[in-house]
GROMACS .gro file of C-alpha atoms in nm:
model
  322
    1MET     CA    1   0.000   0.000   0.000
    2ASN     CA    2   0.279   0.241   0.092
    3LEU     CA    3   0.466   0.151  -0.227
    4CYS     CA    4   0.154   0.217  -0.438
    5TYR     CA    5   0.101   0.547  -0.263
    6THR     CA    6   0.465   0.646  -0.321
    7LEU     CA    7   0.453   0.560  -0.690
    8PHE     CA    8   0.125   0.747  -0.736
    9GLY     CA    9   0.266   1.042  -0.543
   10ASP     CA   10   0.579   1.050  -0.757
   11PHE     CA   11   0.363   1.036  -1.069
   12MET     CA   12   0.140   1.321  -0.951
   13ASN     CA   13   0.440   1.535  -0.866
   14ASN     CA   14   0.581   1.486  -1.216
   15PHE     CA   15   0.259   1.518  -1.415
   16PRO     CA   16   0.033   1.821  -1.364
   17TYR     CA   17  -0.249   1.730  -1.604
   18SER     CA   18  -0.432   1.460  -1.409
   19ASN     CA   19  -0.651   1.423  -1.104
   20THR     CA   20  -0.688   1.046  -1.141
   21ASN     CA   21  -0.453   0.750  -1.188
   22LYS     CA   22  -0.431   0.824  -1.563
   23ARG     CA   23  -0.074   0.906  -1.656
   24TYR     CA   24  -0.167   1.112  -1.957
   25HIS     CA   25  -0.367   1.427  -2.033
   26THR     CA   26  -0.718   1.292  -2.078
   27LEU     CA   27  -0.998   1.467  -2.264
   28ASP     CA   28  -1.223   1.434  -1.959
   29TYR     CA   29  -0.968   1.617  -1.744
   30PHE     CA   30  -0.928   1.888  -2.009
   31TYR     CA   31  -1.303   1.947  -2.037
   32LYS     CA   32  -1.351   1.957  -1.660
   33GLN     CA   33  -1.075   2.214  -1.625
   34LYS     CA   34  -1.218   2.426  -1.906
   35PHE     CA   35  -1.592   2.399  -1.837
   36LYS     CA   36  -1.597   2.303  -1.466
   37ASN     CA   37  -1.846   2.034  -1.564
   38LYS     CA   38  -1.873   1.690  -1.717
   39VAL     CA   39  -1.882   1.727  -2.097
   40CYS     CA   40  -2.004   1.457  -2.338
   41LYS     CA   41  -1.940   1.444  -2.711
   42ILE     CA   42  -2.246   1.360  -2.920
   43SER     CA   43  -2.144   1.192  -3.246
   44LEU     CA   44  -2.338   1.305  -3.553
   45ASN     CA   45  -2.367   1.204  -3.916
   46ALA     CA   46  -2.452   1.510  -4.127
   47GLY     CA   47  -2.448   1.319  -4.455
   48PHE     CA   48  -2.129   1.469  -4.599
   49THR     CA   49  -1.917   1.298  -4.862
   50CYS     CA   50  -1.539   1.318  -4.916
   51PRO     CA   51  -1.310   1.468  -5.184
   52ASN     CA   52  -1.125   1.137  -5.184
   53LEU     CA   53  -1.443   0.962  -5.293
   54ASP     CA   54  -1.604   1.192  -5.547
   55GLY     CA   55  -1.295   1.245  -5.764
   56LYS     CA   56  -1.192   1.592  -5.651
   57VAL     CA   57  -0.860   1.464  -5.515
   58GLY     CA   58  -0.907   1.089  -5.554
   59THR     CA   59  -1.146   0.798  -5.578
   60GLY     CA   60  -1.207   0.495  -5.365
   61GLY     CA   61  -1.124   0.673  -5.040
   62CYS     CA   62  -0.853   0.574  -4.792
   63ILE     CA   63  -0.798   0.199  -4.811
   64TYR     CA   64  -0.910   0.140  -4.450
   65CYS     CA   65  -1.220   0.361  -4.459
   66SER     CA   66  -1.544   0.190  -4.360
   67LYS     CA   67  -1.876   0.224  -4.537
   68THR     CA   68  -1.982   0.477  -4.273
   69GLY     CA   69  -1.673   0.694  -4.320
   70SER     CA   70  -1.550   0.636  -3.962
   71GLY     CA   71  -1.893   0.721  -3.827
   72GLU     CA   72  -1.984   0.383  -3.680
   73TYR     CA   73  -2.116   0.532  -3.357
   74ALA     CA   74  -2.259   0.851  -3.502
   75GLY     CA   75  -2.630   0.910  -3.548
   76ASN     CA   76  -2.837   0.769  -3.830
   77LYS     CA   77  -2.790   1.000  -4.130
   78LYS     CA   78  -3.150   0.930  -4.231
   79ASP     CA   79  -3.257   1.126  -3.921
   80ASN     CA   80  -3.225   1.502  -3.889
   81LEU     CA   81  -2.944   1.632  -3.670
   82ILE     CA   82  -3.167   1.728  -3.378
   83LYS     CA   83  -3.314   1.378  -3.357
   84GLN     CA   84  -2.966   1.226  -3.383
   85PHE     CA   85  -2.843   1.453  -3.106
   86ASN     CA   86  -3.135   1.386  -2.873
   87ASP     CA   87  -3.129   1.010  -2.927
   88ILE     CA   88  -2.763   0.986  -2.824
   89LYS     CA   89  -2.804   1.246  -2.549
   90GLN     CA   90  -3.071   1.033  -2.382
   91ILE     CA   91  -2.824   0.746  -2.360
   92MET     CA   92  -2.548   0.971  -2.224
   93ASP     CA   93  -2.779   1.126  -1.965
   94LYS     CA   94  -2.842   0.789  -1.802
   95LYS     CA   95  -2.473   0.764  -1.714
   96TRP     CA   96  -2.381   1.131  -1.682
   97PRO     CA   97  -2.681   1.348  -1.585
   98ASN     CA   98  -2.639   1.726  -1.579
   99SER     CA   99  -2.369   1.718  -1.846
  100LYS     CA  100  -2.274   1.979  -2.101
  101TYR     CA  101  -2.239   1.870  -2.465
  102ILE     CA  102  -2.017   1.906  -2.766
  103GLY     CA  103  -2.166   1.826  -3.106
  104TYR     CA  104  -1.921   1.597  -3.284
  105PHE     CA  105  -1.953   1.598  -3.663
  106GLN     CA  106  -1.779   1.264  -3.712
  107ALA     CA  107  -1.866   1.077  -4.030
  108ARG     CA  108  -1.661   1.148  -4.344
  109THR     CA  109  -1.538   1.503  -4.427
  110ASN     CA  110  -1.738   1.760  -4.235
  111THR     CA  111  -1.618   2.081  -4.398
  112TYR     CA  112  -1.671   1.954  -4.751
  113ALA     CA  113  -1.979   2.154  -4.851
  114PRO     CA  114  -2.082   2.511  -4.937
  115ILE     CA  115  -2.068   2.757  -4.646
  116GLU     CA  116  -2.447   2.793  -4.639
  117ILE     CA  117  -2.484   2.419  -4.572
  118LEU     CA  118  -2.210   2.418  -4.309
  119LYS     CA  119  -2.371   2.708  -4.126
  120GLU     CA  120  -2.712   2.543  -4.127
  121LYS     CA  121  -2.579   2.215  -3.990
  122TYR     CA  122  -2.335   2.353  -3.731
  123GLU     CA  123  -2.564   2.622  -3.597
  124THR     CA  124  -2.858   2.384  -3.567
  125ILE     CA  125  -2.656   2.203  -3.300
  126LEU     CA  126  -2.519   2.516  -3.137
  127LYS     CA  127  -2.873   2.637  -3.065
  128LEU     CA  128  -2.949   2.332  -2.851
  129GLU     CA  129  -2.952   2.363  -2.474
  130ASN     CA  130  -2.623   2.303  -2.288
  131VAL     CA  131  -2.415   2.271  -2.606
  132VAL     CA  132  -2.079   2.434  -2.529
  133GLY     CA  133  -1.888   2.354  -2.846
  134LEU     CA  134  -1.842   2.174  -3.173
  135SER     CA  135  -1.585   1.920  -3.283
  136ILE     CA  136  -1.552   1.886  -3.660
  137ALA     CA  137  -1.366   1.597  -3.824
  138THR     CA  138  -1.225   1.674  -4.168
  139ARG     CA  139  -0.928   1.655  -4.404
  140PRO     CA  140  -0.657   1.922  -4.437
  141ASP     CA  141  -0.731   1.959  -4.808
  142ALA     CA  142  -1.104   2.017  -4.755
  143ILE     CA  143  -1.108   2.357  -4.582
  144THR     CA  144  -1.135   2.652  -4.820
  145ASN     CA  145  -1.032   3.008  -4.738
  146GLU     CA  146  -1.399   3.099  -4.711
  147CYS     CA  147  -1.447   2.812  -4.470
  148LEU     CA  148  -1.146   2.925  -4.263
  149ASP     CA  149  -1.304   3.269  -4.227
  150TYR     CA  150  -1.629   3.112  -4.110
  151LEU     CA  151  -1.450   2.881  -3.865
  152GLU     CA  152  -1.269   3.181  -3.720
  153GLU     CA  153  -1.605   3.354  -3.668
  154LEU     CA  154  -1.751   3.036  -3.517
  155ASN     CA  155  -1.458   2.998  -3.280
  156LYS     CA  156  -1.540   3.336  -3.126
  157LYS     CA  157  -1.890   3.213  -3.037
  158THR     CA  158  -1.817   2.865  -2.903
  159PHE     CA  159  -1.537   2.621  -2.824
  160LEU     CA  160  -1.440   2.488  -3.164
  161THR     CA  161  -1.221   2.186  -3.232
  162ILE     CA  162  -1.105   2.086  -3.579
  163GLU     CA  163  -0.992   1.724  -3.613
  164LEU     CA  164  -0.757   1.666  -3.904
  165GLY     CA  165  -0.667   1.327  -4.046
  166LEU     CA  166  -0.291   1.279  -4.074
  167GLN     CA  167  -0.246   0.905  -4.000
  168THR     CA  168   0.131   0.909  -4.068
  169ILE     CA  169   0.411   1.147  -4.165
  170HIS     CA  170   0.578   0.891  -4.393
  171PRO     CA  171   0.516   0.955  -4.764
  172GLN     CA  172   0.543   0.592  -4.876
  173THR     CA  173   0.269   0.494  -4.631
  174THR     CA  174   0.058   0.797  -4.721
  175GLN     CA  175   0.066   0.685  -5.084
  176LEU     CA  176  -0.008   0.324  -4.995
  177ILE     CA  177  -0.319   0.411  -4.794
  178ASN     CA  178  -0.441   0.651  -5.068
  179ARG     CA  179  -0.465   0.964  -4.851
  180CYS     CA  180  -0.431   1.187  -5.160
  181HIS     CA  181  -0.267   1.472  -4.968
  182ASN     CA  182   0.087   1.522  -4.844
  183LEU     CA  183   0.246   1.630  -4.517
  184LYS     CA  184   0.295   1.988  -4.637
  185CYS     CA  185  -0.081   2.018  -4.694
  186PHE     CA  186  -0.146   1.901  -4.338
  187GLU     CA  187   0.112   2.134  -4.185
  188THR     CA  188  -0.012   2.434  -4.382
  189MET     CA  189  -0.370   2.381  -4.264
  190VAL     CA  190  -0.259   2.337  -3.902
  191LYS     CA  191  -0.080   2.673  -3.921
  192GLU     CA  192  -0.385   2.842  -4.075
  193LEU     CA  193  -0.608   2.711  -3.797
  194GLN     CA  194  -0.356   2.807  -3.531
  195LYS     CA  195  -0.347   3.163  -3.665
  196ARG     CA  196  -0.717   3.176  -3.582
  197ASN     CA  197  -0.668   3.030  -3.232
  198ILE     CA  198  -0.866   2.719  -3.321
  199PHE     CA  199  -0.802   2.401  -3.120
  200VAL     CA  200  -0.654   2.139  -3.354
  201VAL     CA  201  -0.654   1.762  -3.306
  202ALA     CA  202  -0.456   1.522  -3.525
  203HIS     CA  203  -0.562   1.165  -3.603
  204ILE     CA  204  -0.288   0.904  -3.643
  205ILE     CA  205  -0.297   0.527  -3.701
  206ASN     CA  206  -0.058   0.272  -3.555
  207GLY     CA  207   0.007  -0.055  -3.734
  208LEU     CA  208  -0.014   0.074  -4.089
  209PRO     CA  209   0.142  -0.171  -4.339
  210HIS     CA  210   0.522  -0.191  -4.321
  211GLU     CA  211   0.561   0.082  -4.056
  212THR     CA  212   0.803   0.012  -3.772
  213LYS     CA  213   0.771   0.123  -3.411
  214GLU     CA  214   1.035   0.387  -3.480
  215MET     CA  215   0.828   0.528  -3.768
  216MET     CA  216   0.520   0.552  -3.547
  217ILE     CA  217   0.717   0.734  -3.279
  218GLU     CA  218   0.855   0.974  -3.542
  219THR     CA  219   0.496   1.069  -3.627
  220VAL     CA  220   0.418   1.178  -3.269
  221LYS     CA  221   0.751   1.361  -3.241
  222TYR     CA  222   0.653   1.560  -3.549
  223LEU     CA  223   0.322   1.654  -3.388
  224ASN     CA  224   0.515   1.793  -3.092
  225LYS     CA  225   0.714   2.016  -3.325
  226ILE     CA  226   0.409   2.173  -3.488
  227LYS     CA  227   0.247   2.223  -3.146
  228ILE     CA  228  -0.071   2.026  -3.203
  229ASP     CA  229  -0.337   2.071  -2.932
  230GLY     CA  230  -0.475   1.719  -2.921
  231ILE     CA  231  -0.429   1.374  -3.066
  232LYS     CA  232  -0.632   1.064  -3.144
  233ILE     CA  233  -0.434   0.741  -3.171
  234HIS     CA  234  -0.601   0.451  -3.351
  235MET     CA  235  -0.500   0.093  -3.423
  236LEU     CA  236  -0.538  -0.006  -3.786
  237SER     CA  237  -0.863  -0.199  -3.833
  238ILE     CA  238  -0.901  -0.434  -4.127
  239LEU     CA  239  -1.271  -0.409  -4.203
  240LYS     CA  240  -1.494  -0.601  -4.440
  241ASN     CA  241  -1.564  -0.449  -4.782
  242THR     CA  242  -1.263  -0.216  -4.779
  243GLN     CA  243  -0.964  -0.190  -5.009
  244LEU     CA  244  -0.749  -0.284  -4.712
  245GLU     CA  245  -0.931  -0.618  -4.682
  246ASN     CA  246  -0.837  -0.698  -5.042
  247LEU     CA  247  -0.476  -0.589  -4.989
  248TYR     CA  248  -0.448  -0.797  -4.673
  249LYS     CA  249  -0.579  -1.107  -4.848
  250GLU     CA  250  -0.341  -1.059  -5.142
  251LYS     CA  251  -0.030  -0.958  -4.945
  252PRO     CA  252  -0.074  -1.019  -4.572
  253SER     CA  253   0.138  -0.791  -4.353
  254HIS     CA  254   0.209  -0.813  -3.982
  255ILE     CA  255  -0.082  -0.712  -3.757
  256LEU     CA  256   0.029  -0.571  -3.425
  257THR     CA  257  -0.052  -0.786  -3.124
  258LYS     CA  258  -0.223  -0.618  -2.832
  259GLU     CA  259   0.105  -0.634  -2.639
  260GLU     CA  260   0.297  -0.468  -2.924
  261TYR     CA  261   0.032  -0.199  -2.958
  262VAL     CA  262   0.032  -0.122  -2.586
  263THR     CA  263   0.411  -0.092  -2.583
  264ILE     CA  264   0.410   0.143  -2.884
  265VAL     CA  265   0.134   0.366  -2.741
  266CYS     CA  266   0.317   0.396  -2.409
  267ASP     CA  267   0.637   0.487  -2.594
  268GLN     CA  268   0.444   0.748  -2.793
  269LEU     CA  269   0.294   0.895  -2.477
  270GLU     CA  270   0.638   0.934  -2.327
  271TYR     CA  271   0.745   1.137  -2.631
  272LEU     CA  272   0.434   1.357  -2.645
  273ASN     CA  273   0.429   1.703  -2.490
  274PRO     CA  274   0.216   1.672  -2.172
  275LYS     CA  275   0.004   1.971  -2.280
  276ILE     CA  276  -0.128   1.772  -2.578
  277VAL     CA  277  -0.475   1.638  -2.493
  278ILE     CA  278  -0.514   1.265  -2.551
  279GLN     CA  279  -0.858   1.226  -2.706
  280ARG     CA  280  -0.828   0.859  -2.799
  281LEU     CA  281  -0.581   0.574  -2.745
  282THR     CA  282  -0.754   0.297  -2.938
  283GLY     CA  283  -1.041   0.245  -3.176
  284ASP     CA  284  -1.361   0.046  -3.132
  285PRO     CA  285  -1.477  -0.092  -3.467
  286MET     CA  286  -1.810  -0.264  -3.516
  287VAL     CA  287  -1.764  -0.632  -3.431
  288GLU     CA  288  -1.960  -0.752  -3.734
  289ASP     CA  289  -1.729  -0.557  -3.969
  290LEU     CA  290  -1.394  -0.645  -3.811
  291ILE     CA  291  -1.155  -0.894  -3.974
  292GLU     CA  292  -0.837  -0.814  -3.777
  293PRO     CA  293  -0.719  -0.762  -3.508
  294ASN     CA  294  -0.975  -0.938  -3.291
  295TRP     CA  295  -0.835  -0.791  -2.969
  296LEU     CA  296  -0.969  -0.449  -3.070
  297VAL     CA  297  -1.321  -0.549  -2.969
  298LYS     CA  298  -1.217  -0.532  -2.602
  299LYS     CA  299  -1.148  -0.159  -2.586
  300VAL     CA  300  -1.156  -0.138  -2.206
  301SER     CA  301  -0.900  -0.417  -2.183
  302VAL     CA  302  -0.664  -0.230  -2.416
  303LEU     CA  303  -0.699   0.092  -2.217
  304ASN     CA  304  -0.644  -0.092  -1.889
  305ASP     CA  305  -0.330  -0.255  -2.026
  306ILE     CA  306  -0.197   0.086  -2.129
  307ASP     CA  307  -0.258   0.214  -1.775
  308LYS     CA  308  -0.087  -0.091  -1.626
  309GLU     CA  309   0.215  -0.056  -1.852
  310MET     CA  310   0.258   0.314  -1.772
  311ALA     CA  311   0.233   0.234  -1.401
  312LYS     CA  312   0.479  -0.055  -1.436
  313ARG     CA  313   0.726   0.187  -1.596
  314ASN     CA  314   0.639   0.453  -1.336
  315SER     CA  315   0.610   0.674  -1.641
  316TYR     CA  316   0.382   0.951  -1.771
  317GLN     CA  317   0.307   1.152  -2.083
  318GLY     CA  318   0.603   1.367  -2.181
  319LYS     CA  319   0.862   1.184  -1.974
  320ASN     CA  320   1.102   1.173  -2.269
  321VAL     CA  321   1.031   1.521  -2.402
  322ASP     CA  322   1.338   1.746  -2.400
   0.00000   0.00000   0.00000
């Protein structure tokens, strides 16, 4: 008991961004510090498409992208946004009553539409009671100058987060997964958003074909350099009816074991600036769509193993940051 207390005490003394046993800067902690309240994200599907699907920058989409465009747990796009919001809110309220809410435009590319449409969709959610912000998932090549001006205006009215897909900094992998934009495009958009004081979150994927642990760590080190505000770390999911499924069947590549993934994530956390908010440390694909890896279906187990490994190391986010 005394040893546990000492280790936890040492951890707390070294890491200022936690009030729990988490050894990294959690989104829940960040929201509670900012809003002095529990905040829940409500995932929405606004029916957008993607420039990597309709031919503007590419066709076929990213090779891992699901039929829902990464919106597995968003609302039903056949329903209007208010119904989607209220349906999910009712579920959240059973666990976290008296919460505040952030509308999360999750599925596909949520800035890829004329400004008039974006305004109608975003501001429909902002008018709802106890909504304190918006989180908008998009691509770095799908935000026009006109859209940037609108986002700057929106950011003055609410807490705005823009989530940008990066996945990797390595050009050979970017080409393989058919991202259809390069690292310079990503970095330029991050700088434009930062000029407008908009909170920026980067999405990355561990376990992409042929990437080593060192390559994955290089990606998070890069995000430190450009001063990203938040990060979502995913494990590559091989899903049914994707280009990645076909590639995997034709040329199988190594799929990270849970133990390998946990080790890599803990290494990445040690290299991440402690101010960077950790919004996700693993994905949770739909069981019926998942081909590999099967261990992903036990999300809580993965998160617990990450906690155990960080405690075993007596480590914390940013430990190896210069």
